[in-house]
mmCIF file of C-alpha atoms in Angstrom:
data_model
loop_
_atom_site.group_PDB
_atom_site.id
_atom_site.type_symbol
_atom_site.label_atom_id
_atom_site.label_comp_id
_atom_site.label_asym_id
_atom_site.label_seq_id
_atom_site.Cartn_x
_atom_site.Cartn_y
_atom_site.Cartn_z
ATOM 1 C CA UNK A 13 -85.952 -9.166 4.311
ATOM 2 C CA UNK A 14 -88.657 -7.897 2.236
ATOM 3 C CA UNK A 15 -89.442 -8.995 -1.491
ATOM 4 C CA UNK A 16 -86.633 -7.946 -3.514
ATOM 5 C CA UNK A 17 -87.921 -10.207 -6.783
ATOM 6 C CA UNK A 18 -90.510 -8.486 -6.194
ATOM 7 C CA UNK A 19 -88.896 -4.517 -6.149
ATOM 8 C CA UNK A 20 -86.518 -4.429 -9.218
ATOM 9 C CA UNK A 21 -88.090 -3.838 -12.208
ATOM 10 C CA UNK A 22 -86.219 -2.872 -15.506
ATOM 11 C CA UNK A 23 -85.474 0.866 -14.862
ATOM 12 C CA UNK A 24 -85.936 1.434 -11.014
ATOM 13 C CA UNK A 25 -86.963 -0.038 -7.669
ATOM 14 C CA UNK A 26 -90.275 -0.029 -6.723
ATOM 15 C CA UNK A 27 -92.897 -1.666 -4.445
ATOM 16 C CA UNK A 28 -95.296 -1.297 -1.526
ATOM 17 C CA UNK A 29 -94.420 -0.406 2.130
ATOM 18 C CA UNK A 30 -93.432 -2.085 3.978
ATOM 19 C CA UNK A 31 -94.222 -5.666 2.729
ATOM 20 C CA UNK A 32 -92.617 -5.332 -0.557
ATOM 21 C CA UNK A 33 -89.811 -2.819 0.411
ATOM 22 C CA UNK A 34 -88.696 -2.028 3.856
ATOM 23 C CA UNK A 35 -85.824 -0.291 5.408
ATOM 24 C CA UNK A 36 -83.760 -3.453 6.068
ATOM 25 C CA UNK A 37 -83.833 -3.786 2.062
ATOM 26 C CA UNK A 38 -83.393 -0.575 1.716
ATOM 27 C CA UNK A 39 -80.551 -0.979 3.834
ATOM 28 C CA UNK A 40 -78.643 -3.776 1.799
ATOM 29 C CA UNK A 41 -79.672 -1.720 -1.828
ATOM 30 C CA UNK A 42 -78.038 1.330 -0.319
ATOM 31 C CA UNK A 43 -74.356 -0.914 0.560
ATOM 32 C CA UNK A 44 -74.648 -2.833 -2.833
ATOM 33 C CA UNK A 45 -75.172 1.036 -4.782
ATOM 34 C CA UNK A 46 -72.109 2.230 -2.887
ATOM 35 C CA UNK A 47 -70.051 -0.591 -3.873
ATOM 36 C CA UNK A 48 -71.442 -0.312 -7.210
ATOM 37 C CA UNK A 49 -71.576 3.221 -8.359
ATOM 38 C CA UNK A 50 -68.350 4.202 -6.350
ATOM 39 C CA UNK A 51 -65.504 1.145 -6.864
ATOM 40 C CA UNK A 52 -62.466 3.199 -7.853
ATOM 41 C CA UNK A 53 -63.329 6.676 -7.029
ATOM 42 C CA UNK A 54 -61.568 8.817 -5.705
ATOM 43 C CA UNK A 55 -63.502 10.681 -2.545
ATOM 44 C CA UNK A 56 -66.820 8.192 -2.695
ATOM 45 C CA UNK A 57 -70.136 9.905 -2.208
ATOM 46 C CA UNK A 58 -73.842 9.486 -2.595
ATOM 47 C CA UNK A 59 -76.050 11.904 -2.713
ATOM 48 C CA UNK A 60 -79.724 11.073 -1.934
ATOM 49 C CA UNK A 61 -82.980 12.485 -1.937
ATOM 50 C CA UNK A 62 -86.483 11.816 -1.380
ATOM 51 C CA UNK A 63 -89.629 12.909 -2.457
ATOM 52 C CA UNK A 64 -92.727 13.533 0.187
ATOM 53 C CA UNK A 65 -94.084 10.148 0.545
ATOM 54 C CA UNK A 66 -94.090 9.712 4.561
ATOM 55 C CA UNK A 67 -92.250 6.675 4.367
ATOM 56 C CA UNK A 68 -89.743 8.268 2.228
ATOM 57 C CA UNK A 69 -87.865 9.374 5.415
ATOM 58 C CA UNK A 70 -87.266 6.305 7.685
ATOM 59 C CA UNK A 71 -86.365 4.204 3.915
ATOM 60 C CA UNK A 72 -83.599 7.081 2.955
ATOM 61 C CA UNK A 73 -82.360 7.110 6.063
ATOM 62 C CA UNK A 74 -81.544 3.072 6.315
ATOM 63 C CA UNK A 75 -79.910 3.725 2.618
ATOM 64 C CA UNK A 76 -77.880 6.189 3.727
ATOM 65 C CA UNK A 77 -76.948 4.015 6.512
ATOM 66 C CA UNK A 78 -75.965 1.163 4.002
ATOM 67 C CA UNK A 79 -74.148 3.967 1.952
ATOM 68 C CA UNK A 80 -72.098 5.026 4.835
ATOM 69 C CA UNK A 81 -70.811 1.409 5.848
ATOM 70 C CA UNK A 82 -68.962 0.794 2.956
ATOM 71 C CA UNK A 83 -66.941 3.560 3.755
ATOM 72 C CA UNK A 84 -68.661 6.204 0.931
ATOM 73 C CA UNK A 85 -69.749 9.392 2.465
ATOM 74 C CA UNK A 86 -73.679 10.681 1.868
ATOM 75 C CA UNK A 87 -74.480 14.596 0.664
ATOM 76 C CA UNK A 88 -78.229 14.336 1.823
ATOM 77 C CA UNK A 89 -80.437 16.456 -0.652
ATOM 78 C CA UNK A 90 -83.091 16.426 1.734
ATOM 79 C CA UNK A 91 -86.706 16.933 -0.147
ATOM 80 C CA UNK A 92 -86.495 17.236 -4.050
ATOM 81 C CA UNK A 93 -87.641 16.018 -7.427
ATOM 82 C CA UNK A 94 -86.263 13.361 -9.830
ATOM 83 C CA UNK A 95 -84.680 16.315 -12.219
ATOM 84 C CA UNK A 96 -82.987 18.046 -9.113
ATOM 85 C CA UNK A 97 -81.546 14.234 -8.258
ATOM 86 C CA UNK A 98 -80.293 14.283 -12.072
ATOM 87 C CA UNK A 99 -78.786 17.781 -12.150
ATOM 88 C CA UNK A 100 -76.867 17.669 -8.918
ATOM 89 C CA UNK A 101 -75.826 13.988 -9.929
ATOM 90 C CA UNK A 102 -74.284 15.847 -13.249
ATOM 91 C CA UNK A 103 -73.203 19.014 -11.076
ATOM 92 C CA UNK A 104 -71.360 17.351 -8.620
ATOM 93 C CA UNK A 105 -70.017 14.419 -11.070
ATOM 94 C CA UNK A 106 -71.196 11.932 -7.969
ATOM 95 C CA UNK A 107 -73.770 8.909 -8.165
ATOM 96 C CA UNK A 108 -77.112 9.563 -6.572
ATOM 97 C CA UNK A 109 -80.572 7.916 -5.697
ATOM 98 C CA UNK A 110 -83.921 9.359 -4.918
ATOM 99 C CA UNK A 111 -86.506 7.379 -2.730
ATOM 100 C CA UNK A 112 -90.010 8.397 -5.151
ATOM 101 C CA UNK A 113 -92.385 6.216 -6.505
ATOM 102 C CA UNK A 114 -93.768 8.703 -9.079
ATOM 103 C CA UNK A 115 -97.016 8.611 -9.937
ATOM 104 C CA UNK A 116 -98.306 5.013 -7.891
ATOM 105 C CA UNK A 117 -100.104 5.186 -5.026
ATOM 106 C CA UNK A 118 -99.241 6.152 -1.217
ATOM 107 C CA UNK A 119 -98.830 2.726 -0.512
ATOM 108 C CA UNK A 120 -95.663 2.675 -2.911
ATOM 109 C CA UNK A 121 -92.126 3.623 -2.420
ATOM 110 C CA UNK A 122 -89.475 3.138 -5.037
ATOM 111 C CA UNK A 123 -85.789 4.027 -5.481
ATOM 112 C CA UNK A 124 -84.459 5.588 -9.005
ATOM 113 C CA UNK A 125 -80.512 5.096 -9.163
ATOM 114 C CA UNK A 126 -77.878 7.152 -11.742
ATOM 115 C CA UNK A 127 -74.485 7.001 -11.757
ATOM 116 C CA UNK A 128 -71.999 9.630 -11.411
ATOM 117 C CA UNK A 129 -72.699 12.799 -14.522
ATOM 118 C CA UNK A 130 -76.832 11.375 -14.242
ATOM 119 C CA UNK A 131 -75.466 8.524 -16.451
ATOM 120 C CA UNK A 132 -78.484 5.686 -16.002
ATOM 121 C CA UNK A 133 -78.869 2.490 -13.955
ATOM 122 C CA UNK A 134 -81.130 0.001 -15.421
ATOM 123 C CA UNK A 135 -81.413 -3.663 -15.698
ATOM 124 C CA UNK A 136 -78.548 -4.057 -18.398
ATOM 125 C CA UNK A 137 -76.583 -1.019 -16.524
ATOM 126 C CA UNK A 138 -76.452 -2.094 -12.486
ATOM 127 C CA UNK A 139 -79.553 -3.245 -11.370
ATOM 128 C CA UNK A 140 -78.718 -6.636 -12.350
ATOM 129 C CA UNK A 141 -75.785 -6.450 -10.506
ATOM 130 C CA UNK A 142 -76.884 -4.137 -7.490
ATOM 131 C CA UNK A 143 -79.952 -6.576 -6.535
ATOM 132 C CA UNK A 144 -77.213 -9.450 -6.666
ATOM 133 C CA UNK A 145 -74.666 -8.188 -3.886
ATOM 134 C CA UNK A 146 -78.307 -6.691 -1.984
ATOM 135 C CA UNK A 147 -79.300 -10.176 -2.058
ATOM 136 C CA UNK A 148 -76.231 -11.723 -0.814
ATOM 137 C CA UNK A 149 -75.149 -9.244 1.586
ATOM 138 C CA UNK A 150 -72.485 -6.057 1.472
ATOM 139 C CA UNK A 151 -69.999 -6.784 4.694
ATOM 140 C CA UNK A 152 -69.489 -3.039 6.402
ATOM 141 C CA UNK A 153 -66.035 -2.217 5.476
ATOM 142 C CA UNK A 154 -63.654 0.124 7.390
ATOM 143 C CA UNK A 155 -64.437 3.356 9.106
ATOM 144 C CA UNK A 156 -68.140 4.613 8.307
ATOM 145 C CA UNK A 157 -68.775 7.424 5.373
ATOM 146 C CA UNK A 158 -69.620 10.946 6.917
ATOM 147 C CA UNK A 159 -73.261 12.432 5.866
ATOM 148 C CA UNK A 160 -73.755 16.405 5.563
ATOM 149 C CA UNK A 161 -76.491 18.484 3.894
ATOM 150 C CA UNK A 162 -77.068 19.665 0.502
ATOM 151 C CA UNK A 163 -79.600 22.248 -0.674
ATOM 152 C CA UNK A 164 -79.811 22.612 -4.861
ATOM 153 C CA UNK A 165 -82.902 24.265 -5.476
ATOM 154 C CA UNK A 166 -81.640 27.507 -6.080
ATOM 155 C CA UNK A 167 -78.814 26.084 -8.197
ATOM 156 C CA UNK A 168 -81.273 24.365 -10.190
ATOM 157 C CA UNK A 169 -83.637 27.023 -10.835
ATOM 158 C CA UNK A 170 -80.836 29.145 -12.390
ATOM 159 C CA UNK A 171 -80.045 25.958 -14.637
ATOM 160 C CA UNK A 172 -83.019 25.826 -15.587
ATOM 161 C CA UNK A 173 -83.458 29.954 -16.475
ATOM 162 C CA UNK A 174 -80.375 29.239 -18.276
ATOM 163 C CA UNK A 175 -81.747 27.044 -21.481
ATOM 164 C CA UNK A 176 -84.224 30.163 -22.573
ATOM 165 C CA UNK A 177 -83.889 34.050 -22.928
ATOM 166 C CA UNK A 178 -85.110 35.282 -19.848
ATOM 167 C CA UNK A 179 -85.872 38.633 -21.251
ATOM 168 C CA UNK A 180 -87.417 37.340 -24.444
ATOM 169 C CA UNK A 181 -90.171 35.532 -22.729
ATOM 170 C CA UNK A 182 -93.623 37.173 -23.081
ATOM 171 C CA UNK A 183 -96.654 36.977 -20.433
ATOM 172 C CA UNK A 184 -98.418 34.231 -19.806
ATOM 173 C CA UNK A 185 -101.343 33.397 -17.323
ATOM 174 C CA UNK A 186 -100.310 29.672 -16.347
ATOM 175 C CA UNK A 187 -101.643 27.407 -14.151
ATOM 176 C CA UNK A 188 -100.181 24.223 -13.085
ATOM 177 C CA UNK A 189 -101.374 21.255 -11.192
ATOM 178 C CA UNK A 190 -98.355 19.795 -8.714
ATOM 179 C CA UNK A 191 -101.048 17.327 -7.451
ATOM 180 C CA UNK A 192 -99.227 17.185 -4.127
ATOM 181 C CA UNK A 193 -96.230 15.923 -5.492
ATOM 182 C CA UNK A 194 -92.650 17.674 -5.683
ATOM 183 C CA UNK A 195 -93.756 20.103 -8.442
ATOM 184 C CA UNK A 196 -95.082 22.158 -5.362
ATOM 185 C CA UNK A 197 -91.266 22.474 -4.240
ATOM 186 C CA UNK A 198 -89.727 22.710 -7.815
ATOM 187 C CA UNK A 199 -92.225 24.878 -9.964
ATOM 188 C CA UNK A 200 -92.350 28.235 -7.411
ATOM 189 C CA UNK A 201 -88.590 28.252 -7.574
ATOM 190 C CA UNK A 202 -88.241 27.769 -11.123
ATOM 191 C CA UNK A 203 -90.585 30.601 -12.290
ATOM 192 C CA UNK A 204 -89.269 32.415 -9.628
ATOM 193 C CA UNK A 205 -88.252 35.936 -11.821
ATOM 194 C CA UNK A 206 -90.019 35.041 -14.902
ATOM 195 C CA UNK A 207 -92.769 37.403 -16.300
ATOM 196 C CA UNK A 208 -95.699 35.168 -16.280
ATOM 197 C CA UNK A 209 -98.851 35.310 -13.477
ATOM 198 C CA UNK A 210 -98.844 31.827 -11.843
ATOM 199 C CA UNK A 211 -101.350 29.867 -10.416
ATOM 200 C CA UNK A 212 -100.489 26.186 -8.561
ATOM 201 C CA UNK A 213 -103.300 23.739 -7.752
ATOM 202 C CA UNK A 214 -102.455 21.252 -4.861
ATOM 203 C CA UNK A 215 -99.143 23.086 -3.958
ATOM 204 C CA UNK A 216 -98.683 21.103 -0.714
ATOM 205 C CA UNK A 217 -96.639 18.755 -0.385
ATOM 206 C CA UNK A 218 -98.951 15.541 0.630
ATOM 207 C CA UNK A 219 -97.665 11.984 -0.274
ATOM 208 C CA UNK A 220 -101.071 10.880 0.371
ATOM 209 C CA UNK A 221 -102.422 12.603 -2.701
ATOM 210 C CA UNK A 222 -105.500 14.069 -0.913
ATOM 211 C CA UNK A 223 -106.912 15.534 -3.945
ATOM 212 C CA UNK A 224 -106.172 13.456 -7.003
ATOM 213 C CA UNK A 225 -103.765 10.466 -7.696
ATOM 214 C CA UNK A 226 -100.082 12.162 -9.376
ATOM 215 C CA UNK A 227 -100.398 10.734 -12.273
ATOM 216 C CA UNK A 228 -100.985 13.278 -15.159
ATOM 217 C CA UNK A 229 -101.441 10.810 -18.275
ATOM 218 C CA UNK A 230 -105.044 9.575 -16.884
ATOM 219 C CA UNK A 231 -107.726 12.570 -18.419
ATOM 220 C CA UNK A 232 -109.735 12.178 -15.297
ATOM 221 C CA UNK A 233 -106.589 13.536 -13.103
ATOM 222 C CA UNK A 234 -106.352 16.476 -15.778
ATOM 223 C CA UNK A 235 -110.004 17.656 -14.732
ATOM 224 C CA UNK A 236 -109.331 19.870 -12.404
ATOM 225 C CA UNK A 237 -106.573 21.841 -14.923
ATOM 226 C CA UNK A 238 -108.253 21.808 -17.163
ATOM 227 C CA UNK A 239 -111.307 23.447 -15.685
ATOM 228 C CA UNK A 240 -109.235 26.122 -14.050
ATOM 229 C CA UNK A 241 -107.743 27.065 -17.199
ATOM 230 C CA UNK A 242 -110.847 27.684 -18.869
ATOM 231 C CA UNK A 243 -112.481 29.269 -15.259
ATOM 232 C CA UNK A 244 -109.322 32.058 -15.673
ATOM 233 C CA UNK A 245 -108.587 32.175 -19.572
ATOM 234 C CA UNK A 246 -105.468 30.820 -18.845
ATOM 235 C CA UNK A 247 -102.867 30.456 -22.331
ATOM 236 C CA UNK A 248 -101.422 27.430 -20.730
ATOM 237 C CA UNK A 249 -101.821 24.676 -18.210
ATOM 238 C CA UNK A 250 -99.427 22.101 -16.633
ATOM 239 C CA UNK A 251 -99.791 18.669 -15.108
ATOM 240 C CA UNK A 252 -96.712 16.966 -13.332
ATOM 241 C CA UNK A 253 -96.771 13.760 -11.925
ATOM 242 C CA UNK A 254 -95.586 13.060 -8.002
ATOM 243 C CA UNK A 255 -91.801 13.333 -8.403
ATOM 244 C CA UNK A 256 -91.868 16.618 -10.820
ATOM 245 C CA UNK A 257 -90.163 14.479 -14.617
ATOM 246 C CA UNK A 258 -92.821 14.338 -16.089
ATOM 247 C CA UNK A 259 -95.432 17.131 -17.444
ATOM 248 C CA UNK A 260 -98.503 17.272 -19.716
ATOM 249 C CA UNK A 261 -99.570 20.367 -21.327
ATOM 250 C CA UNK A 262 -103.087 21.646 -21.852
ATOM 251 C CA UNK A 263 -103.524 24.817 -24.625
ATOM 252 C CA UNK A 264 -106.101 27.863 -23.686
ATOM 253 C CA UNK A 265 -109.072 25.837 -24.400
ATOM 254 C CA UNK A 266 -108.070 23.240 -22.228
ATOM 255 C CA UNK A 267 -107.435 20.696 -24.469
ATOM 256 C CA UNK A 268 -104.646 17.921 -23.918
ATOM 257 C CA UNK A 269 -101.089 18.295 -25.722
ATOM 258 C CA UNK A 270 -99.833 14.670 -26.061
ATOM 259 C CA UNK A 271 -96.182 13.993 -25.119
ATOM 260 C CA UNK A 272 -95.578 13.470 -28.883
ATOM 261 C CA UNK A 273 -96.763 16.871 -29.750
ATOM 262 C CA UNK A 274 -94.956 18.720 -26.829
ATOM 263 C CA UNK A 275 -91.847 16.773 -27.928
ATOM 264 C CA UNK A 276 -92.283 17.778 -31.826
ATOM 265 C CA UNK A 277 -92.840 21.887 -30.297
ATOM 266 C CA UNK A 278 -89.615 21.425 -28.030
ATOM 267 C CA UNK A 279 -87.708 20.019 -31.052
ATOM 268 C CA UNK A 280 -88.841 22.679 -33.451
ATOM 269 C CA UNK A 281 -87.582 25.348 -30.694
ATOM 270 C CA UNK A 282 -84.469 23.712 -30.631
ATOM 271 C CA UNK A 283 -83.742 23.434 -33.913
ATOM 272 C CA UNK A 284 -84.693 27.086 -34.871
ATOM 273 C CA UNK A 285 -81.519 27.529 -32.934
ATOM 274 C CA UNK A 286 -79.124 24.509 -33.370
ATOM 275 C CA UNK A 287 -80.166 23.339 -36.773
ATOM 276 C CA UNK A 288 -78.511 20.129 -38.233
ATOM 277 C CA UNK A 289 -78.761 18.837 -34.884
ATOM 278 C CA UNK A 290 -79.902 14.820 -33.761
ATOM 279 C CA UNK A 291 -83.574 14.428 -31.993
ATOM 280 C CA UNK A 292 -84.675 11.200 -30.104
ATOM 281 C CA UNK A 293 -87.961 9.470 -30.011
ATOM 282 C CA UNK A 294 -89.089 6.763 -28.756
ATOM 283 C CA UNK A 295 -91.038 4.147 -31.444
ATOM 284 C CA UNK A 296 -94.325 5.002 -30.106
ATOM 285 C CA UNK A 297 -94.132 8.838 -30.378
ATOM 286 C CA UNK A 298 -96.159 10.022 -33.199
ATOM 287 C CA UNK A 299 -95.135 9.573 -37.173
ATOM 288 C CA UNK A 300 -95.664 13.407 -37.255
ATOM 289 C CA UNK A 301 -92.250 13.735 -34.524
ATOM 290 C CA UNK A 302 -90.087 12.476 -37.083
ATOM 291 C CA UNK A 303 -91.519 14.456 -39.816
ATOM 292 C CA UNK A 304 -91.187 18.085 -37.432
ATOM 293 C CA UNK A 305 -87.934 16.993 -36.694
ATOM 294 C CA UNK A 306 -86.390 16.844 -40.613
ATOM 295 C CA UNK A 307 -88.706 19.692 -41.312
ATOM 296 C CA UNK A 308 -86.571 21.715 -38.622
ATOM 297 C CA UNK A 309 -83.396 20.350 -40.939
ATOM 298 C CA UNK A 310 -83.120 18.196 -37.551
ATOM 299 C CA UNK A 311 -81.834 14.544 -37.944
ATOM 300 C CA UNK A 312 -84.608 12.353 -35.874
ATOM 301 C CA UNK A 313 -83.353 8.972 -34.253
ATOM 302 C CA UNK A 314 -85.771 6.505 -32.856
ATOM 303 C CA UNK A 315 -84.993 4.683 -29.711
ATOM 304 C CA UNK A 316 -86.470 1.968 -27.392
ATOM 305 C CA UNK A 317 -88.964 2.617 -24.943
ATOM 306 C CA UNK A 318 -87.660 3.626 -21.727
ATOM 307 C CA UNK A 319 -85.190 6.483 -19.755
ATOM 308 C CA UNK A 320 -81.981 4.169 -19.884
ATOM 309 C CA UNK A 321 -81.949 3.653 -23.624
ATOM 310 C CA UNK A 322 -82.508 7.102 -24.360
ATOM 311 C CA UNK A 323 -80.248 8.685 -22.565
ATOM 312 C CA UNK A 324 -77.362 5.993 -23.924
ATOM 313 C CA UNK A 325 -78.665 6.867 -27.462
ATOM 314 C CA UNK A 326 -78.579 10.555 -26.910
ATOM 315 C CA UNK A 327 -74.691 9.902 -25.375
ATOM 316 C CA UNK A 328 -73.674 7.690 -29.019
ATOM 317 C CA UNK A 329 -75.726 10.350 -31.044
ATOM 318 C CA UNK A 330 -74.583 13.655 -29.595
ATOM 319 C CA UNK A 331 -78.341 14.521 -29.605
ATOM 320 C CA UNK A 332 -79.625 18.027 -28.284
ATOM 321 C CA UNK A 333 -82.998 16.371 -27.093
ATOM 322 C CA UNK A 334 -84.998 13.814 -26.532
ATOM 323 C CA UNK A 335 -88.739 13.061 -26.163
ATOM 324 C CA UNK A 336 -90.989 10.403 -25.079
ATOM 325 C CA UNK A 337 -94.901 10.447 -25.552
ATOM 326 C CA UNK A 338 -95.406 9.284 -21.801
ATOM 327 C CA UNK A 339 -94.285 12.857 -20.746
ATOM 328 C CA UNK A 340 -90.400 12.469 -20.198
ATOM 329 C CA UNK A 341 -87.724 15.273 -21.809
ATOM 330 C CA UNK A 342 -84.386 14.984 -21.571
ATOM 331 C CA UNK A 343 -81.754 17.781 -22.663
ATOM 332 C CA UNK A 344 -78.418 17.560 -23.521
ATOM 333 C CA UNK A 345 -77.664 20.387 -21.598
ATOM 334 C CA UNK A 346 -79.072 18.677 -18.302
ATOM 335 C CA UNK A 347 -76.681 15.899 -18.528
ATOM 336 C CA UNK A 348 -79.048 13.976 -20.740
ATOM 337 C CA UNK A 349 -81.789 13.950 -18.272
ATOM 338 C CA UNK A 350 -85.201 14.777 -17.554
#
């Protein structure tokens, strides 16, 4: 079996193919994440998802087999992003797993678990426990799950329409960098209708990343952006990384909006309509988030670093939003996720 000391970090799985992570690992994670996420459920399923990497299919495809052998049916979700994982893990009140590595290189692979209604899985919710029975072994037990086919995109393009005014938007000339990754899948739908002229650099879904590596918080990936958006006097500009959670924003004269500021504009938003209500931060946001987020008559809350504490935090708070500088955003209305 392939290195699993080496695969589970604090918040996902993740490691290079195939001498890190492999599909007879991928294999045992997917029987140990059945008998996990689904002990006591009524009608067990998975659903499970990839993102374009080329060895996202064969490594999916031994989970699923894992998933099925403990008797725990699959809902494959085919190609889609980490926030499409999240909202039809919430939708469909079922645990789910995505085979991404985000923003690493092609040589990666990685696995991001939740639990049924998007609820995390990190090292102090499952991993721990989910690397111990991979380790060990799952025995098959009884008849094999059943797999069929999902498609969400549509679903979650209207979810996403539904957190503004549609009709209250004004136009915009945008531009947005997918770099290859699943944004090329995700964004077309989601502005699908809207009133705003789009324009998507590195559309094609490539898990080689033949242009530029998918990882928007480097400036040098944010070149080409921001170039186009000055080339076409565009008012906005939009960098995801490979699996589509995480954006950076660049203004009309190109210049970077950290995660801190995007989070203090998204609270002020929020707040203008649900005032009184509780933001997260993380502690290495800006001092200025905090401060926008009273000025709104907001309550802020700070929080740990990472997806898994904010999300519980949001969950004991009641919070409407949440924000990280490294380019995460996670609504209440999206089951606490990205």
């Amino acid at each position: 079996m392939a290195q699993i000391d080496a695969v589970f970090k604090a918040y996902d799985i993740r490691g290079t193919v195939p001498d890190q992570l492999d599909a007879e690992l991928c294999r045992s994670i997917g029987a140990a994440f059945a008998r996990f996420a689904t002990e006591g459920r009524d009608r067990p399923r998975v659903l499970v998802g990839r993102d374009m990497r080329p060895s996202g299919v064969e490594l999916s495809a031994a989970f699923a087999e894992g998933v099925r052998s403990q008797g725990v049916d699959v809902v494959d979700l085919g190609l889609c992003s980490t926030d499409m994982l999240y909202f039809a893990s919430g939708r469909e009140d079922a645990p789910a797993a995505v085979f991404t590595a985000s923003h690493n290189p092609a040589r990666y692979n990685g696995i991001k678990m939740c639990l049924a209604g998007a609820r995390p899985v990190g090292e102090e919710t499952g991993l721990r426990e989910i690397k111990a029975m991979a380790a060990e072994g799952v025995a098959p037990t009884g008849p094999s799950g059943v797999a069929h086919e999902l498609d969400v995109l549509a679903d979650f393009a209207r979810h996403v329409h539904s957190f503004v005014d549609v009709g209250a938007l004004k136009p915009l000339k945008v531009v947005a960098d997918t770099a290859n990754g699943m944004g090329g899948l995700v964004v077309p739908a989601v502005f699908e209708g809207l009133p705003f002229d789009l324009e998507i650099l590195y559309p094609e879904l490539d898990g080689t990343f033949p242009n530029h590596p998918a990882d928007p918080i480097q400036p040098e990936n944010q070149a080409d952006l921001r170039a186009r958006v000055l080339e076409t006097g565009a008012d906005i500009g939009l960098a995801f990384d490979g699996d589509a959670d995480r954006v950076f924003l660049v203004d009309e004269r190109a210049e970077l909006l950290s995660g801190s500021l995007t989070t203090a504009i998204v609270a002020a938003g929020i707040l203008a309509k649900q005032p009184g209500a509780t933001v997260i931060h993380n502690l290495i946001c800006s001092k200025a988030v905090p401060e926008v987020i009273r000025e709104g008559g907001g309550t802020p809350v700070r929080s740990r670093v990472g997806h898994s504490f904010i999300k519980a935090l949001m969950a004991d708070t009641g919070a409407v939003f949440g924000g990280e500088h490294s380019g995460h955003y996670y609504f209440r209305d999206n089951y606490r996720a990205d």
